[in-house]
mmCIF file of C-alpha atoms and ligand atoms in Angstrom:
data_model
loop_
_atom_site.group_PDB
_atom_site.id
_atom_site.type_symbol
_atom_site.label_atom_id
_atom_site.label_comp_id
_atom_site.label_asym_id
_atom_site.label_seq_id
_atom_site.Cartn_x
_atom_site.Cartn_y
_atom_site.Cartn_z
ATOM 1 C CA UNK A 23 77.678 37.125 66.410
ATOM 2 C CA UNK A 24 78.252 36.965 69.834
ATOM 3 C CA UNK A 25 80.795 39.710 69.535
ATOM 4 C CA UNK A 26 78.450 42.350 67.754
ATOM 5 C CA UNK A 27 75.904 42.053 70.623
ATOM 6 C CA UNK A 28 79.054 42.213 72.870
ATOM 7 C CA UNK A 29 80.233 45.627 71.114
ATOM 8 C CA UNK A 30 77.667 48.379 72.435
ATOM 9 C CA UNK A 31 78.194 46.992 76.074
ATOM 10 C CA UNK A 32 81.682 47.147 75.809
ATOM 11 C CA UNK A 33 81.019 51.173 73.588
ATOM 12 C CA UNK A 34 78.718 52.288 76.727
ATOM 13 C CA UNK A 35 81.055 51.396 79.585
ATOM 14 C CA UNK A 36 83.832 52.678 77.792
ATOM 15 C CA UNK A 37 81.474 56.548 76.992
ATOM 16 C CA UNK A 38 80.878 56.237 81.275
ATOM 17 C CA UNK A 39 84.312 55.712 81.999
ATOM 18 C CA UNK A 40 85.401 59.047 79.868
ATOM 19 C CA UNK A 41 82.400 60.885 80.934
ATOM 20 C CA UNK A 42 80.952 59.925 84.914
ATOM 21 C CA UNK A 43 78.147 61.730 85.709
ATOM 22 C CA UNK A 44 78.449 65.401 86.028
ATOM 23 C CA UNK A 45 76.528 66.930 88.803
ATOM 24 C CA UNK A 46 76.280 69.420 91.692
ATOM 25 C CA UNK A 47 79.527 68.732 94.538
ATOM 26 C CA UNK A 48 79.043 70.554 97.842
ATOM 27 C CA UNK A 49 81.114 70.175 100.749
ATOM 28 C CA UNK A 50 81.550 71.641 103.868
ATOM 29 C CA UNK A 51 85.137 72.935 105.801
ATOM 30 C CA UNK A 52 85.830 75.232 108.846
ATOM 31 C CA UNK A 53 88.259 77.346 108.823
ATOM 32 C CA UNK A 54 88.714 81.258 109.371
ATOM 33 C CA UNK A 55 86.489 80.791 112.652
ATOM 34 C CA UNK A 56 84.219 79.996 110.221
ATOM 35 C CA UNK A 57 81.828 77.333 108.092
ATOM 36 C CA UNK A 58 82.830 77.932 104.342
ATOM 37 C CA UNK A 59 80.173 76.066 101.864
ATOM 38 C CA UNK A 60 81.620 75.339 98.750
ATOM 39 C CA UNK A 61 78.997 74.330 95.838
ATOM 40 C CA UNK A 62 80.647 73.672 92.528
ATOM 41 C CA UNK A 63 78.496 72.652 89.543
ATOM 42 C CA UNK A 64 79.460 69.818 86.481
ATOM 43 C CA UNK A 65 81.984 68.149 87.980
ATOM 44 C CA UNK A 66 82.629 64.659 88.996
ATOM 45 C CA UNK A 67 82.944 63.376 92.509
ATOM 46 C CA UNK A 68 86.322 62.709 92.650
ATOM 47 C CA UNK A 69 87.058 66.196 90.650
ATOM 48 C CA UNK A 70 85.091 67.855 93.615
ATOM 49 C CA UNK A 71 86.942 66.182 96.298
ATOM 50 C CA UNK A 72 90.186 66.877 95.228
ATOM 51 C CA UNK A 73 89.614 70.501 94.398
ATOM 52 C CA UNK A 74 87.689 70.709 98.018
ATOM 53 C CA UNK A 75 91.343 69.247 99.637
ATOM 54 C CA UNK A 76 93.445 71.695 97.675
ATOM 55 C CA UNK A 77 91.074 74.752 98.629
ATOM 56 C CA UNK A 78 91.179 73.584 102.798
ATOM 57 C CA UNK A 79 94.833 73.374 102.788
ATOM 58 C CA UNK A 80 95.148 77.105 100.915
ATOM 59 C CA UNK A 81 92.523 78.434 103.225
ATOM 60 C CA UNK A 82 94.387 76.589 106.474
ATOM 61 C CA UNK A 83 97.354 78.266 105.344
ATOM 62 C CA UNK A 84 96.054 82.304 104.669
ATOM 63 C CA UNK A 85 94.857 81.437 108.025
ATOM 64 C CA UNK A 86 97.855 80.989 109.563
ATOM 65 C CA UNK A 87 99.151 83.869 107.612
ATOM 66 C CA UNK A 88 97.074 86.295 108.457
ATOM 67 C CA UNK A 89 96.007 85.524 111.811
ATOM 68 C CA UNK A 90 95.890 88.776 114.242
ATOM 69 C CA UNK A 91 96.003 87.149 117.498
ATOM 70 C CA UNK A 92 97.676 83.300 116.745
ATOM 71 C CA UNK A 93 101.456 83.297 116.345
ATOM 72 C CA UNK A 94 102.209 83.833 112.684
ATOM 73 C CA UNK A 95 103.708 86.195 109.710
ATOM 74 C CA UNK A 96 101.063 88.642 111.104
ATOM 75 C CA UNK A 97 101.686 88.655 114.343
ATOM 76 C CA UNK A 98 105.301 88.603 113.720
ATOM 77 C CA UNK A 99 104.759 91.698 111.318
ATOM 78 C CA UNK A 100 102.500 93.801 114.117
ATOM 79 C CA UNK A 101 105.316 93.277 116.974
ATOM 80 C CA UNK A 102 108.165 94.755 114.659
ATOM 81 C CA UNK A 103 106.106 97.744 114.002
ATOM 82 C CA UNK A 104 105.312 98.276 117.119
ATOM 83 C CA UNK A 105 108.913 98.199 117.799
ATOM 84 C CA UNK A 106 109.083 100.829 115.100
ATOM 85 C CA UNK A 107 110.888 98.741 112.914
ATOM 86 C CA UNK A 108 110.751 97.980 109.622
ATOM 87 C CA UNK A 109 109.691 94.488 108.430
ATOM 88 C CA UNK A 110 109.162 92.156 105.645
ATOM 89 C CA UNK A 111 105.675 90.891 104.398
ATOM 90 C CA UNK A 112 104.146 88.140 102.579
ATOM 91 C CA UNK A 113 103.313 88.798 99.474
ATOM 92 C CA UNK A 114 99.389 88.393 100.462
ATOM 93 C CA UNK A 115 100.360 90.923 103.007
ATOM 94 C CA UNK A 116 101.162 93.470 101.276
ATOM 95 C CA UNK A 117 99.055 92.995 98.713
ATOM 96 C CA UNK A 118 96.304 93.228 101.405
ATOM 97 C CA UNK A 119 98.081 96.580 103.337
ATOM 98 C CA UNK A 120 97.966 98.377 99.222
ATOM 99 C CA UNK A 121 94.283 97.474 98.799
ATOM 100 C CA UNK A 122 93.260 98.528 102.330
ATOM 101 C CA UNK A 123 94.999 101.508 101.854
ATOM 102 C CA UNK A 124 92.884 102.606 99.411
ATOM 103 C CA UNK A 125 89.843 101.065 100.458
ATOM 104 C CA UNK A 126 90.399 103.047 103.779
ATOM 105 C CA UNK A 127 91.261 106.355 101.936
ATOM 106 C CA UNK A 128 87.924 105.930 99.641
ATOM 107 C CA UNK A 129 85.639 105.232 102.967
ATOM 108 C CA UNK A 130 87.019 108.606 104.893
ATOM 109 C CA UNK A 131 88.949 105.690 107.266
ATOM 110 C CA UNK A 132 85.860 104.050 108.373
ATOM 111 C CA UNK A 133 87.480 100.906 107.311
ATOM 112 C CA UNK A 134 90.711 100.544 108.264
ATOM 113 C CA UNK A 135 92.675 97.472 109.157
ATOM 114 C CA UNK A 136 95.230 99.421 111.228
ATOM 115 C CA UNK A 137 92.828 99.375 114.122
ATOM 116 C CA UNK A 138 94.017 96.070 115.444
ATOM 117 C CA UNK A 139 94.942 97.392 119.082
ATOM 118 C CA UNK A 140 90.888 98.857 119.389
ATOM 119 C CA UNK A 141 89.937 95.585 118.421
ATOM 120 C CA UNK A 142 91.884 94.147 121.064
ATOM 121 C CA UNK A 143 90.879 96.390 123.055
ATOM 122 C CA UNK A 144 87.548 95.560 123.155
ATOM 123 C CA UNK A 145 88.900 92.176 123.632
ATOM 124 C CA UNK A 146 87.741 90.403 120.452
ATOM 125 C CA UNK A 147 91.026 89.005 119.546
ATOM 126 C CA UNK A 148 90.204 85.891 121.992
ATOM 127 C CA UNK A 149 89.243 82.713 120.708
ATOM 128 C CA UNK A 150 86.756 82.575 124.147
ATOM 129 C CA UNK A 151 83.372 83.484 124.463
ATOM 130 C CA UNK A 152 83.101 87.028 125.000
ATOM 131 C CA UNK A 153 79.899 87.876 127.111
ATOM 132 C CA UNK A 154 79.874 89.242 130.457
ATOM 133 C CA UNK A 155 83.631 91.203 129.783
ATOM 134 C CA UNK A 156 83.457 94.782 130.971
ATOM 135 C CA UNK A 157 84.138 97.492 128.195
ATOM 136 C CA UNK A 158 87.572 99.322 128.380
ATOM 137 C CA UNK A 159 87.611 102.206 130.167
ATOM 138 C CA UNK A 160 86.749 105.692 128.613
ATOM 139 C CA UNK A 161 90.362 106.256 129.575
ATOM 140 C CA UNK A 162 91.851 103.427 127.573
ATOM 141 C CA UNK A 163 89.610 104.500 124.285
ATOM 142 C CA UNK A 164 90.957 108.133 124.547
ATOM 143 C CA UNK A 165 94.092 107.021 124.722
ATOM 144 C CA UNK A 166 94.166 105.197 121.595
ATOM 145 C CA UNK A 167 92.160 107.857 119.708
ATOM 146 C CA UNK A 168 94.246 110.437 120.083
ATOM 147 C CA UNK A 169 97.167 108.083 118.769
ATOM 148 C CA UNK A 170 94.932 107.858 115.876
ATOM 149 C CA UNK A 171 96.562 104.706 114.379
ATOM 150 C CA UNK A 172 95.701 104.300 110.752
ATOM 151 C CA UNK A 173 96.590 102.886 107.410
ATOM 152 C CA UNK A 174 97.872 106.118 106.150
ATOM 153 C CA UNK A 175 101.045 105.638 108.255
ATOM 154 C CA UNK A 176 102.277 103.082 106.308
ATOM 155 C CA UNK A 177 104.415 102.662 103.606
ATOM 156 C CA UNK A 178 105.769 99.878 101.657
ATOM 157 C CA UNK A 179 108.682 99.741 99.292
ATOM 158 C CA UNK A 180 108.871 96.431 98.006
ATOM 159 C CA UNK A 181 107.616 93.864 100.508
ATOM 160 C CA UNK A 182 109.138 96.054 103.335
ATOM 161 C CA UNK A 183 106.914 97.440 105.477
ATOM 162 C CA UNK A 184 107.274 100.778 108.513
ATOM 163 C CA UNK A 185 104.779 102.609 110.405
ATOM 164 C CA UNK A 186 105.683 105.891 111.571
ATOM 165 C CA UNK A 187 102.702 105.289 114.340
ATOM 166 C CA UNK A 188 103.867 102.888 116.499
ATOM 167 C CA UNK A 189 100.277 102.198 117.663
ATOM 168 C CA UNK A 190 99.471 100.368 114.073
ATOM 169 C CA UNK A 191 98.320 97.032 114.386
ATOM 170 C CA UNK A 192 97.107 95.489 111.465
ATOM 171 C CA UNK A 193 93.746 93.424 111.459
ATOM 172 C CA UNK A 194 92.285 92.129 108.927
ATOM 173 C CA UNK A 195 89.399 90.663 109.513
ATOM 174 C CA UNK A 196 86.823 93.064 108.067
ATOM 175 C CA UNK A 197 89.093 91.985 104.532
ATOM 176 C CA UNK A 198 90.460 88.617 104.545
ATOM 177 C CA UNK A 199 87.378 86.361 103.989
ATOM 178 C CA UNK A 200 86.607 88.453 100.518
ATOM 179 C CA UNK A 201 90.104 88.503 99.358
ATOM 180 C CA UNK A 202 90.327 84.824 100.469
ATOM 181 C CA UNK A 203 86.600 83.784 98.876
ATOM 182 C CA UNK A 204 87.990 85.291 95.694
ATOM 183 C CA UNK A 205 91.788 83.288 95.655
ATOM 184 C CA UNK A 206 89.644 80.195 96.422
ATOM 185 C CA UNK A 207 87.188 80.736 93.365
ATOM 186 C CA UNK A 208 90.207 81.761 91.040
ATOM 187 C CA UNK A 209 91.867 78.664 91.771
ATOM 188 C CA UNK A 210 88.717 76.601 90.836
ATOM 189 C CA UNK A 211 88.600 78.540 87.785
ATOM 190 C CA UNK A 212 92.311 77.656 87.310
ATOM 191 C CA UNK A 213 91.542 73.755 87.532
ATOM 192 C CA UNK A 214 89.181 73.732 85.178
ATOM 193 C CA UNK A 215 85.803 74.111 87.631
ATOM 194 C CA UNK A 216 84.126 77.435 85.811
ATOM 195 C CA UNK A 217 80.933 76.877 87.827
ATOM 196 C CA UNK A 218 80.881 77.256 91.901
ATOM 197 C CA UNK A 219 80.109 79.190 94.700
ATOM 198 C CA UNK A 220 82.389 79.688 97.683
ATOM 199 C CA UNK A 221 80.576 80.836 100.637
ATOM 200 C CA UNK A 222 82.663 81.848 103.791
ATOM 201 C CA UNK A 223 80.182 82.902 106.866
ATOM 202 C CA UNK A 224 77.661 84.334 104.859
ATOM 203 C CA UNK A 225 80.394 86.363 102.484
ATOM 204 C CA UNK A 226 80.413 84.435 99.045
ATOM 205 C CA UNK A 227 81.880 84.980 95.454
ATOM 206 C CA UNK A 228 80.412 83.245 92.595
ATOM 207 C CA UNK A 229 81.806 81.771 89.317
ATOM 208 C CA UNK A 230 79.758 81.068 85.905
ATOM 209 C CA UNK A 231 76.419 79.323 86.443
ATOM 210 C CA UNK A 232 74.500 76.394 88.109
ATOM 211 C CA UNK A 233 73.203 74.276 85.536
ATOM 212 C CA UNK A 234 71.788 77.229 83.523
ATOM 213 C CA UNK A 235 70.742 79.528 85.607
ATOM 214 C CA UNK A 236 72.311 81.734 87.868
ATOM 215 C CA UNK A 237 73.525 81.138 91.333
ATOM 216 C CA UNK A 238 70.725 81.925 93.836
ATOM 217 C CA UNK A 239 71.501 82.571 97.552
ATOM 218 C CA UNK A 240 70.112 83.732 99.979
ATOM 219 C CA UNK A 241 71.238 87.013 102.730
ATOM 220 C CA UNK A 242 71.219 86.127 106.292
ATOM 221 C CA UNK A 243 68.519 87.713 108.805
ATOM 222 C CA UNK A 244 70.138 90.691 111.116
ATOM 223 C CA UNK A 245 67.745 89.920 113.901
ATOM 224 C CA UNK A 246 67.050 86.051 114.423
ATOM 225 C CA UNK A 247 67.710 83.459 112.071
ATOM 226 C CA UNK A 248 66.823 82.386 108.583
ATOM 227 C CA UNK A 249 67.363 84.881 105.532
ATOM 228 C CA UNK A 250 65.925 88.182 104.863
ATOM 229 C CA UNK A 251 66.545 88.547 101.264
ATOM 230 C CA UNK A 252 67.657 86.084 97.949
ATOM 231 C CA UNK A 253 69.429 87.339 95.250
ATOM 232 C CA UNK A 254 70.757 85.925 92.356
ATOM 233 C CA UNK A 255 74.731 86.417 91.592
ATOM 234 C CA UNK A 256 76.297 86.658 88.132
ATOM 235 C CA UNK A 257 79.333 85.584 87.068
ATOM 236 C CA UNK A 258 82.560 86.509 88.984
ATOM 237 C CA UNK A 259 79.989 88.290 91.436
ATOM 238 C CA UNK A 260 80.431 88.471 95.432
ATOM 239 C CA UNK A 261 77.996 89.196 98.122
ATOM 240 C CA UNK A 262 78.867 90.263 102.101
ATOM 241 C CA UNK A 263 77.406 91.084 104.712
ATOM 242 C CA UNK A 264 78.362 93.098 107.520
ATOM 243 C CA UNK A 265 76.620 93.460 111.003
ATOM 244 C CA UNK A 266 77.163 93.797 114.683
ATOM 245 C CA UNK A 267 75.018 90.586 115.520
ATOM 246 C CA UNK A 268 77.467 88.566 114.154
ATOM 247 C CA UNK A 269 80.199 88.565 117.132
ATOM 248 C CA UNK A 270 79.571 90.750 120.330
ATOM 249 C CA UNK A 271 79.677 90.974 123.641
ATOM 250 C CA UNK A 272 77.276 91.853 126.183
ATOM 251 C CA UNK A 273 77.411 93.629 129.653
ATOM 252 C CA UNK A 274 75.074 95.040 132.430
ATOM 253 C CA UNK A 275 72.346 94.683 129.292
ATOM 254 C CA UNK A 276 74.141 96.473 126.424
ATOM 255 C CA UNK A 277 75.776 94.819 123.366
ATOM 256 C CA UNK A 278 78.982 95.622 121.945
ATOM 257 C CA UNK A 279 79.579 94.722 118.577
ATOM 258 C CA UNK A 280 82.789 93.840 117.010
ATOM 259 C CA UNK A 281 82.728 96.558 114.407
ATOM 260 C CA UNK A 282 84.284 99.572 115.741
ATOM 261 C CA UNK A 283 84.363 103.296 114.773
ATOM 262 C CA UNK A 284 88.023 104.229 114.723
ATOM 263 C CA UNK A 285 87.014 107.861 114.536
ATOM 264 C CA UNK A 286 85.306 107.796 118.585
ATOM 265 C CA UNK A 287 86.814 104.102 119.563
ATOM 266 C CA UNK A 288 83.193 102.613 120.142
ATOM 267 C CA UNK A 289 81.144 100.218 118.011
ATOM 268 C CA UNK A 290 78.820 101.575 115.823
ATOM 269 C CA UNK A 291 74.930 100.729 116.609
ATOM 270 C CA UNK A 292 72.530 102.571 114.014
ATOM 271 C CA UNK A 293 73.172 100.069 111.304
ATOM 272 C CA UNK A 294 72.351 96.344 112.216
ATOM 273 C CA UNK A 295 73.897 94.805 109.323
ATOM 274 C CA UNK A 296 74.933 95.798 105.180
ATOM 275 C CA UNK A 297 74.865 94.048 102.578
ATOM 276 C CA UNK A 298 76.922 94.950 99.557
ATOM 277 C CA UNK A 299 77.469 93.337 96.206
ATOM 278 C CA UNK A 300 80.539 94.066 93.962
ATOM 279 C CA UNK A 301 82.457 92.331 91.045
ATOM 280 C CA UNK A 302 85.414 91.909 94.016
ATOM 281 C CA UNK A 303 84.790 90.022 97.207
ATOM 282 C CA UNK A 304 87.459 92.269 98.699
ATOM 283 C CA UNK A 305 85.938 95.255 97.962
ATOM 284 C CA UNK A 306 82.539 93.893 99.353
ATOM 285 C CA UNK A 307 83.616 92.811 102.336
ATOM 286 C CA UNK A 308 85.712 96.072 103.438
ATOM 287 C CA UNK A 309 82.112 98.317 102.165
ATOM 288 C CA UNK A 310 79.492 96.025 104.123
ATOM 289 C CA UNK A 311 81.845 96.756 107.144
ATOM 290 C CA UNK A 312 82.184 100.890 106.315
ATOM 291 C CA UNK A 313 78.631 101.196 105.686
ATOM 292 C CA UNK A 314 77.576 99.902 109.261
ATOM 293 C CA UNK A 315 79.789 102.360 110.690
ATOM 294 C CA UNK A 316 78.715 105.527 107.847
ATOM 295 C CA UNK A 317 75.222 105.297 109.337
ATOM 296 C CA UNK A 318 71.563 106.550 107.298
ATOM 297 C CA UNK A 319 73.107 109.750 107.089
ATOM 298 C CA UNK A 320 76.656 108.904 105.134
ATOM 299 C CA UNK A 321 76.278 105.622 103.540
ATOM 300 C CA UNK A 322 75.624 106.525 99.862
ATOM 301 C CA UNK A 323 78.221 109.231 100.201
ATOM 302 C CA UNK A 324 80.586 106.201 101.473
ATOM 303 C CA UNK A 325 79.610 103.597 98.973
ATOM 304 C CA UNK A 326 80.057 105.809 95.625
ATOM 305 C CA UNK A 327 83.234 106.692 96.628
ATOM 306 C CA UNK A 328 84.050 102.850 97.261
ATOM 307 C CA UNK A 329 82.554 102.356 93.740
ATOM 308 C CA UNK A 330 79.835 100.351 95.425
ATOM 309 C CA UNK A 331 76.558 100.456 93.179
ATOM 310 C CA UNK A 332 74.714 97.639 94.828
ATOM 311 C CA UNK A 333 74.505 97.903 98.456
ATOM 312 C CA UNK A 334 71.318 97.519 101.171
ATOM 313 C CA UNK A 335 71.462 98.676 104.999
ATOM 314 C CA UNK A 336 68.820 97.426 107.378
ATOM 315 C CA UNK A 337 68.519 100.272 110.191
ATOM 316 C CA UNK A 338 67.415 99.181 114.266
ATOM 317 C CA UNK A 339 64.036 100.236 113.680
ATOM 318 C CA UNK A 340 64.310 97.133 110.736
ATOM 319 C CA UNK A 341 63.851 99.205 107.599
ATOM 320 C CA UNK A 342 65.949 98.741 104.625
ATOM 321 C CA UNK A 343 67.958 101.287 102.832
ATOM 322 C CA UNK A 344 69.011 100.950 99.104
ATOM 323 C CA UNK A 345 68.986 102.179 95.724
ATOM 324 C CA UNK A 346 66.766 101.236 92.969
ATOM 325 C CA UNK A 347 69.345 99.019 91.537
ATOM 326 C CA UNK A 348 69.686 97.401 94.580
ATOM 327 C CA UNK A 349 65.825 96.803 94.881
ATOM 328 C CA UNK A 350 65.777 95.009 91.159
ATOM 329 C CA UNK A 351 68.229 92.099 92.607
ATOM 330 C CA UNK A 352 66.883 91.226 96.333
ATOM 331 C CA UNK A 353 63.857 89.225 96.713
ATOM 332 C CA UNK A 354 62.817 89.626 100.308
ATOM 333 C CA UNK A 355 61.592 86.092 101.888
ATOM 334 C CA UNK A 356 58.263 85.593 104.214
ATOM 335 C CA UNK A 357 55.311 86.933 103.783
ATOM 336 C CA UNK A 358 55.777 90.381 105.171
ATOM 337 C CA UNK A 359 58.032 92.046 103.901
ATOM 338 C CA UNK A 360 60.483 94.858 105.722
ATOM 339 C CA UNK A 361 59.838 98.697 105.492
ATOM 340 C CA UNK A 362 61.755 99.940 102.595
ATOM 341 C CA UNK A 363 62.886 103.360 102.050
ATOM 342 C CA UNK A 364 64.307 103.650 98.659
ATOM 343 C CA UNK A 365 67.425 105.704 97.777
ATOM 344 C CA UNK A 366 68.822 107.482 94.896
ATOM 345 C CA UNK A 367 70.977 105.648 92.332
ATOM 346 C CA UNK A 368 74.670 105.413 93.989
HETATM 347 P P1 ADP B 30 82.151 89.700 109.840
HETATM 348 O O1 ADP B 30 83.617 89.095 109.828
HETATM 349 O O2 ADP B 30 81.317 89.137 111.237
HETATM 350 O O3 ADP B 30 82.149 89.134 108.832
HETATM 351 P P2 ADP B 30 83.646 92.384 109.207
HETATM 352 O O4 ADP B 30 83.728 91.930 107.797
HETATM 353 O O5 ADP B 30 82.619 93.653 109.276
HETATM 354 O O6 ADP B 30 82.303 90.747 109.606
HETATM 355 O O7 ADP B 30 84.732 92.249 109.707
HETATM 356 C C1 ADP B 30 84.768 92.477 111.393
HETATM 357 C C2 ADP B 30 86.395 92.210 112.053
HETATM 358 O O8 ADP B 30 87.098 93.369 111.377
HETATM 359 C C3 ADP B 30 86.321 92.703 113.444
HETATM 360 O O9 ADP B 30 85.711 91.356 113.787
HETATM 361 C C4 ADP B 30 87.825 93.367 113.530
HETATM 362 O O10 ADP B 30 88.505 91.785 113.634
HETATM 363 C C5 ADP B 30 87.569 93.839 112.560
HETATM 364 N N1 ADP B 30 87.255 95.111 111.981
HETATM 365 C C6 ADP B 30 86.512 95.870 113.281
HETATM 366 N N2 ADP B 30 86.394 97.362 113.300
HETATM 367 C C7 ADP B 30 86.994 97.746 111.882
HETATM 368 C C8 ADP B 30 86.910 98.896 111.473
HETATM 369 N N3 ADP B 30 86.867 99.995 111.630
HETATM 370 N N4 ADP B 30 87.775 98.528 110.166
HETATM 371 C C9 ADP B 30 88.395 97.452 109.790
HETATM 372 N N5 ADP B 30 88.226 96.463 110.218
HETATM 373 C C10 ADP B 30 87.671 96.451 111.308
HETATM 374 MG MG1 MG B 31 84.163 93.044 106.023
#
């Protein structure tokens, strides 16, 4: 009698032991000079903690490997290229170079990670706050533009990289986050976590769903705080926003943004932000940067060339430019939606 009464309790405990509560797990890391939010659905706390610790280690290793100015593999590669020497690159760096060569061509050179020398000239290779520093002289910028370093100058054989132009200095700041976040969700998937979102400073990739609905995310407002719009991300879909509001220098009342036009050597200013949704996070990240520079006149052509069908631009006057397919995806936040200029399908 006593035994029979005790059985259900033991059974219930065993069940609880086998399948502890599955729920939302959220954690925040600081890597790549930015906050990374990891949200996992349908995991135990223990699984969540182990997965995030794994991602943190990986992000930290990538941060060292791809850093454009702190000592590490990319800084060494850049030093060799500047000396006119061939140098070995890590597998990730080889992949980033190959991917960037394609995206650079497709963007007519607007996205070009060979412009590290120019980014440095503008003072963005620094951990310190920039505000107040004088911009580079016209002569210094003209001298850089005359050397025209580009991704086209690089050749790769195996893991050996060489440049026919010693002015090439690689800076993957416009693509690394998208690439890294995709790697992170792939790691989660391999660990058996199929419903997750990893958000690095406003650029994110989602896998699976949250409970029984798609992941819903916010797109940051380019002017001021808060979100401009909300949208739903499908399985294996990324959204990235680039803008000159993210990082800039202000000198004598003029703002100089960190997205720099390789054609002129000066930061772009017509577009304040570009948002791109794409199945490949690296493509979304690179395209968002390119579209900021493409401007109102060229952005649709550049988007098509880059294989982007879902994008949204905010211009200086606050007008939103997007194709109908993007308009169907975004839900503007607040009571007063911004003016929208609906374009042709991409
Ligand atoms: P965020 O890092 O704010 O998401 P982006 O993805 O647009 O913004 O990356 C901007 C960074 O990319 C700059 O800080 C610089 O390191 C680099 N960069 C700037 N202009 C270009 C460009 N035209 N092509 C490629 N990389 C660029
Ligand atoms: Mg980018």
